[in-house]
Amino acid sequence: MAVTDVTSINSTTNSNQSSAVTTATNDQLGKDAFLKLLIAELSNQDPLNPMEDREFISQMATFSSLEQMQNMNKTLEGMAEANKFSAVSYIGKAVAFTKGTGDDAQQVAALVNAVWFDAGGKAILDTTEGEVSLEDVEGVSEI
């Protein structure tokens, strides 16, 4: 292979990698984009100067880390959904919570009429004594 051919391959490789990076950055870097970028890099590398093992291992470790973070995010979303179902199970039950602060604080028991969720996804219980956040509930009992 002539020197000009290697130069041509290198410029084509750099062009392909740049467009792949630009496309991936415009979307969001996910595992599919990472794999496409890695495959493009491997298939277009200079045969006279291939990627070192350390570089490849580093990129695979990055991929593994990305996949683990995505799995953890899915688990956390599932836990948030479970919290919503837990709040709905309070309808028709009596809950205890502290109303007021300081010297005016008093423990109150109230019947839960409904549950709704604010813009942040936080569960709010509509009780006979007013609205109370699920996080403020100190006890629950059957009527």
PDB file of C-alpha atoms in Angstrom:
ATOM      1  CA  MET A   1       0.000   0.000   0.000  1.00  0.00           C
ATOM      2  CA  ALA A   2       1.412   3.412  -0.905  1.00  0.00           C
ATOM      3  CA  VAL A   3       1.864   6.261   1.545  1.00  0.00           C
ATOM      4  CA  THR A   4      -0.838   8.262  -0.228  1.00  0.00           C
ATOM      5  CA  ASP A   5      -3.293   5.376   0.253  1.00  0.00           C
ATOM      6  CA  VAL A   6      -2.635   5.334   4.026  1.00  0.00           C
ATOM      7  CA  THR A   7      -3.123   9.113   4.171  1.00  0.00           C
ATOM      8  CA  SER A   8      -6.378   8.728   2.264  1.00  0.00           C
ATOM      9  CA  ILE A   9      -7.578   6.038   4.672  1.00  0.00           C
ATOM     10  CA  ASN A  10      -6.673   8.195   7.691  1.00  0.00           C
ATOM     11  CA  SER A  11      -8.557  11.231   6.367  1.00  0.00           C
ATOM     12  CA  THR A  12     -11.596   9.076   5.550  1.00  0.00           C
ATOM     13  CA  THR A  13     -11.452   7.509   9.028  1.00  0.00           C
ATOM     14  CA  ASN A  14     -11.239  10.903  10.713  1.00  0.00           C
ATOM     15  CA  SER A  15     -14.148  12.169   8.613  1.00  0.00           C
ATOM     16  CA  ASN A  16     -16.317   9.127   9.453  1.00  0.00           C
ATOM     17  CA  GLN A  17     -15.496   9.352  13.164  1.00  0.00           C
ATOM     18  CA  SER A  18     -16.224  13.074  13.274  1.00  0.00           C
ATOM     19  CA  SER A  19     -19.639  12.639  11.686  1.00  0.00           C
ATOM     20  CA  ALA A  20     -20.437   9.732  14.033  1.00  0.00           C
ATOM     21  CA  VAL A  21     -19.479  11.823  17.066  1.00  0.00           C
ATOM     22  CA  THR A  22     -21.525  14.787  15.841  1.00  0.00           C
ATOM     23  CA  THR A  23     -24.579  12.587  15.270  1.00  0.00           C
ATOM     24  CA  ALA A  24     -24.213  10.930  18.667  1.00  0.00           C
ATOM     25  CA  THR A  25     -23.779  14.266  20.438  1.00  0.00           C
ATOM     26  CA  ASN A  26     -26.891  15.746  18.801  1.00  0.00           C
ATOM     27  CA  ASP A  27     -28.981  12.823  20.028  1.00  0.00           C
ATOM     28  CA  GLN A  28     -27.861  11.547  23.383  1.00  0.00           C
ATOM     29  CA  LEU A  29     -24.923   9.276  23.872  1.00  0.00           C
ATOM     30  CA  GLY A  30     -26.517   5.947  24.600  1.00  0.00           C
ATOM     31  CA  LYS A  31     -25.137   2.465  24.363  1.00  0.00           C
ATOM     32  CA  ASP A  32     -26.231   2.106  20.717  1.00  0.00           C
ATOM     33  CA  ALA A  33     -24.356   5.265  19.737  1.00  0.00           C
ATOM     34  CA  PHE A  34     -21.324   4.109  21.715  1.00  0.00           C
ATOM     35  CA  LEU A  35     -21.303   0.720  19.983  1.00  0.00           C
ATOM     36  CA  LYS A  36     -21.682   2.318  16.529  1.00  0.00           C
ATOM     37  CA  LEU A  37     -18.792   4.651  17.286  1.00  0.00           C
ATOM     38  CA  LEU A  38     -16.612   1.784  18.530  1.00  0.00           C
ATOM     39  CA  ILE A  39     -17.399  -0.356  15.466  1.00  0.00           C
ATOM     40  CA  ALA A  40     -16.641   2.562  13.129  1.00  0.00           C
ATOM     41  CA  GLU A  41     -13.372   3.158  14.940  1.00  0.00           C
ATOM     42  CA  LEU A  42     -12.339  -0.502  14.760  1.00  0.00           C
ATOM     43  CA  SER A  43     -13.326  -0.994  11.135  1.00  0.00           C
ATOM     44  CA  ASN A  44     -11.621   2.213   9.967  1.00  0.00           C
ATOM     45  CA  GLN A  45      -8.435   2.042  12.000  1.00  0.00           C
ATOM     46  CA  ASP A  46      -5.033   2.276  10.340  1.00  0.00           C
ATOM     47  CA  PRO A  47      -3.836  -1.308   9.686  1.00  0.00           C
ATOM     48  CA  LEU A  48      -0.215  -0.206  10.166  1.00  0.00           C
ATOM     49  CA  ASN A  49      -1.012   1.369  13.548  1.00  0.00           C
ATOM     50  CA  PRO A  50      -3.960  -0.523  15.157  1.00  0.00           C
ATOM     51  CA  MET A  51      -5.666   0.505  18.369  1.00  0.00           C
ATOM     52  CA  GLU A  52      -3.757  -0.521  21.476  1.00  0.00           C
ATOM     53  CA  ASP A  53      -5.272  -3.032  23.869  1.00  0.00           C
ATOM     54  CA  ARG A  54      -5.401  -0.453  26.668  1.00  0.00           C
ATOM     55  CA  GLU A  55      -7.517   1.912  24.581  1.00  0.00           C
ATOM     56  CA  PHE A  56      -9.951  -0.863  23.662  1.00  0.00           C
ATOM     57  CA  ILE A  57     -10.253  -2.039  27.284  1.00  0.00           C
ATOM     58  CA  SER A  58     -10.841   1.538  28.429  1.00  0.00           C
ATOM     59  CA  GLN A  59     -13.637   2.012  25.892  1.00  0.00           C
ATOM     60  CA  MET A  60     -15.273  -1.288  26.856  1.00  0.00           C
ATOM     61  CA  ALA A  61     -15.116  -0.288  30.542  1.00  0.00           C
ATOM     62  CA  THR A  62     -16.833   2.986  29.648  1.00  0.00           C
ATOM     63  CA  PHE A  63     -19.516   1.054  27.788  1.00  0.00           C
ATOM     64  CA  SER A  64     -20.049  -1.274  30.752  1.00  0.00           C
ATOM     65  CA  SER A  65     -20.340   1.686  33.115  1.00  0.00           C
ATOM     66  CA  LEU A  66     -22.888   3.376  30.837  1.00  0.00           C
ATOM     67  CA  GLU A  67     -25.000   0.223  30.698  1.00  0.00           C
ATOM     68  CA  GLN A  68     -24.950  -0.148  34.500  1.00  0.00           C
ATOM     69  CA  MET A  69     -26.069   3.462  34.963  1.00  0.00           C
ATOM     70  CA  GLN A  70     -28.967   2.942  32.544  1.00  0.00           C
ATOM     71  CA  ASN A  71     -30.026  -0.207  34.424  1.00  0.00           C
ATOM     72  CA  MET A  72     -29.865   1.639  37.755  1.00  0.00           C
ATOM     73  CA  ASN A  73     -32.006   4.435  36.325  1.00  0.00           C
ATOM     74  CA  LYS A  74     -34.656   1.900  35.257  1.00  0.00           C
ATOM     75  CA  THR A  75     -34.622   0.379  38.752  1.00  0.00           C
ATOM     76  CA  LEU A  76     -35.095   3.791  40.383  1.00  0.00           C
ATOM     77  CA  GLU A  77     -37.998   4.588  38.038  1.00  0.00           C
ATOM     78  CA  GLY A  78     -39.600   1.285  39.022  1.00  0.00           C
ATOM     79  CA  MET A  79     -39.221   2.140  42.705  1.00  0.00           C
ATOM     80  CA  ALA A  80     -40.894   5.508  42.149  1.00  0.00           C
ATOM     81  CA  GLU A  81     -43.842   3.767  40.476  1.00  0.00           C
ATOM     82  CA  ALA A  82     -44.088   1.338  43.411  1.00  0.00           C
ATOM     83  CA  ASN A  83     -44.315   4.332  45.764  1.00  0.00           C
ATOM     84  CA  LYS A  84     -47.318   5.600  43.789  1.00  0.00           C
ATOM     85  CA  PHE A  85     -49.108   2.272  44.161  1.00  0.00           C
ATOM     86  CA  SER A  86     -48.331   2.299  47.874  1.00  0.00           C
ATOM     87  CA  ALA A  87     -49.936   5.725  48.257  1.00  0.00           C
ATOM     88  CA  VAL A  88     -53.101   4.619  46.447  1.00  0.00           C
ATOM     89  CA  SER A  89     -53.509   1.742  48.918  1.00  0.00           C
ATOM     90  CA  TYR A  90     -54.068   4.336  51.698  1.00  0.00           C
ATOM     91  CA  ILE A  91     -57.475   5.356  50.299  1.00  0.00           C
ATOM     92  CA  GLY A  92     -60.192   4.501  52.834  1.00  0.00           C
ATOM     93  CA  LYS A  93     -57.706   4.098  55.687  1.00  0.00           C
ATOM     94  CA  ALA A  94     -56.955   6.327  58.653  1.00  0.00           C
ATOM     95  CA  VAL A  95     -53.543   7.987  58.727  1.00  0.00           C
ATOM     96  CA  ALA A  96     -51.791   9.796  61.550  1.00  0.00           C
ATOM     97  CA  PHE A  97     -49.594  12.836  60.994  1.00  0.00           C
ATOM     98  CA  THR A  98     -48.406  15.940  62.801  1.00  0.00           C
ATOM     99  CA  LYS A  99     -50.225  19.132  61.873  1.00  0.00           C
ATOM    100  CA  GLY A 100     -48.589  22.497  62.574  1.00  0.00           C
ATOM    101  CA  THR A 101     -45.122  23.274  63.941  1.00  0.00           C
ATOM    102  CA  GLY A 102     -43.524  24.224  67.238  1.00  0.00           C
ATOM    103  CA  ASP A 103     -45.954  24.811  70.136  1.00  0.00           C
ATOM    104  CA  ASP A 104     -48.948  24.571  67.755  1.00  0.00           C
ATOM    105  CA  ALA A 105     -48.010  21.042  66.602  1.00  0.00           C
ATOM    106  CA  GLN A 106     -50.604  18.366  67.230  1.00  0.00           C
ATOM    107  CA  GLN A 107     -50.938  14.768  66.162  1.00  0.00           C
ATOM    108  CA  VAL A 108     -53.998  14.252  63.984  1.00  0.00           C
ATOM    109  CA  ALA A 109     -55.759  11.143  62.664  1.00  0.00           C
ATOM    110  CA  ALA A 110     -57.748  11.510  59.457  1.00  0.00           C
ATOM    111  CA  LEU A 111     -59.479   9.399  56.831  1.00  0.00           C
ATOM    112  CA  VAL A 112     -57.849   9.340  53.371  1.00  0.00           C
ATOM    113  CA  ASN A 113     -60.398  10.235  50.674  1.00  0.00           C
ATOM    114  CA  ALA A 114     -58.144  10.424  47.619  1.00  0.00           C
ATOM    115  CA  VAL A 115     -54.549  10.505  46.448  1.00  0.00           C
ATOM    116  CA  TRP A 116     -53.080  12.793  43.824  1.00  0.00           C
ATOM    117  CA  PHE A 117     -49.590  13.477  42.559  1.00  0.00           C
ATOM    118  CA  ASP A 118     -48.012  16.914  42.236  1.00  0.00           C
ATOM    119  CA  ALA A 119     -45.896  18.032  39.259  1.00  0.00           C
ATOM    120  CA  GLY A 120     -42.798  16.411  40.779  1.00  0.00           C
ATOM    121  CA  GLY A 121     -44.554  13.049  41.180  1.00  0.00           C
ATOM    122  CA  LYS A 122     -44.815  13.433  44.951  1.00  0.00           C
ATOM    123  CA  ALA A 123     -47.847  11.663  46.478  1.00  0.00           C
ATOM    124  CA  ILE A 124     -50.330  13.938  48.278  1.00  0.00           C
ATOM    125  CA  LEU A 125     -53.079  12.386  50.408  1.00  0.00           C
ATOM    126  CA  ASP A 126     -56.406  14.241  50.503  1.00  0.00           C
ATOM    127  CA  THR A 127     -57.728  13.595  54.023  1.00  0.00           C
ATOM    128  CA  THR A 128     -60.646  14.762  56.129  1.00  0.00           C
ATOM    129  CA  GLU A 129     -58.159  17.064  57.915  1.00  0.00           C
ATOM    130  CA  GLY A 130     -56.662  18.534  54.743  1.00  0.00           C
ATOM    131  CA  GLU A 131     -53.873  17.540  52.385  1.00  0.00           C
ATOM    132  CA  VAL A 132     -50.801  15.760  53.701  1.00  0.00           C
ATOM    133  CA  SER A 133     -47.674  14.531  51.934  1.00  0.00           C
ATOM    134  CA  LEU A 134     -47.139  10.773  52.006  1.00  0.00           C
ATOM    135  CA  GLU A 135     -43.719  11.419  53.549  1.00  0.00           C
ATOM    136  CA  ASP A 136     -45.375  13.077  56.573  1.00  0.00           C
ATOM    137  CA  VAL A 137     -47.565  10.074  57.413  1.00  0.00           C
ATOM    138  CA  GLU A 138     -46.540   8.626  60.787  1.00  0.00           C
ATOM    139  CA  GLY A 139     -49.035   5.777  60.999  1.00  0.00           C
ATOM    140  CA  VAL A 140     -51.792   3.944  59.111  1.00  0.00           C
ATOM    141  CA  SER A 141     -54.735   1.874  60.350  1.00  0.00           C
ATOM    142  CA  GLU A 142     -57.874   0.217  59.072  1.00  0.00           C
ATOM    143  CA  ILE A 143     -61.141   1.877  59.991  1.00  0.00           C
TER     144      ILE A 143
END
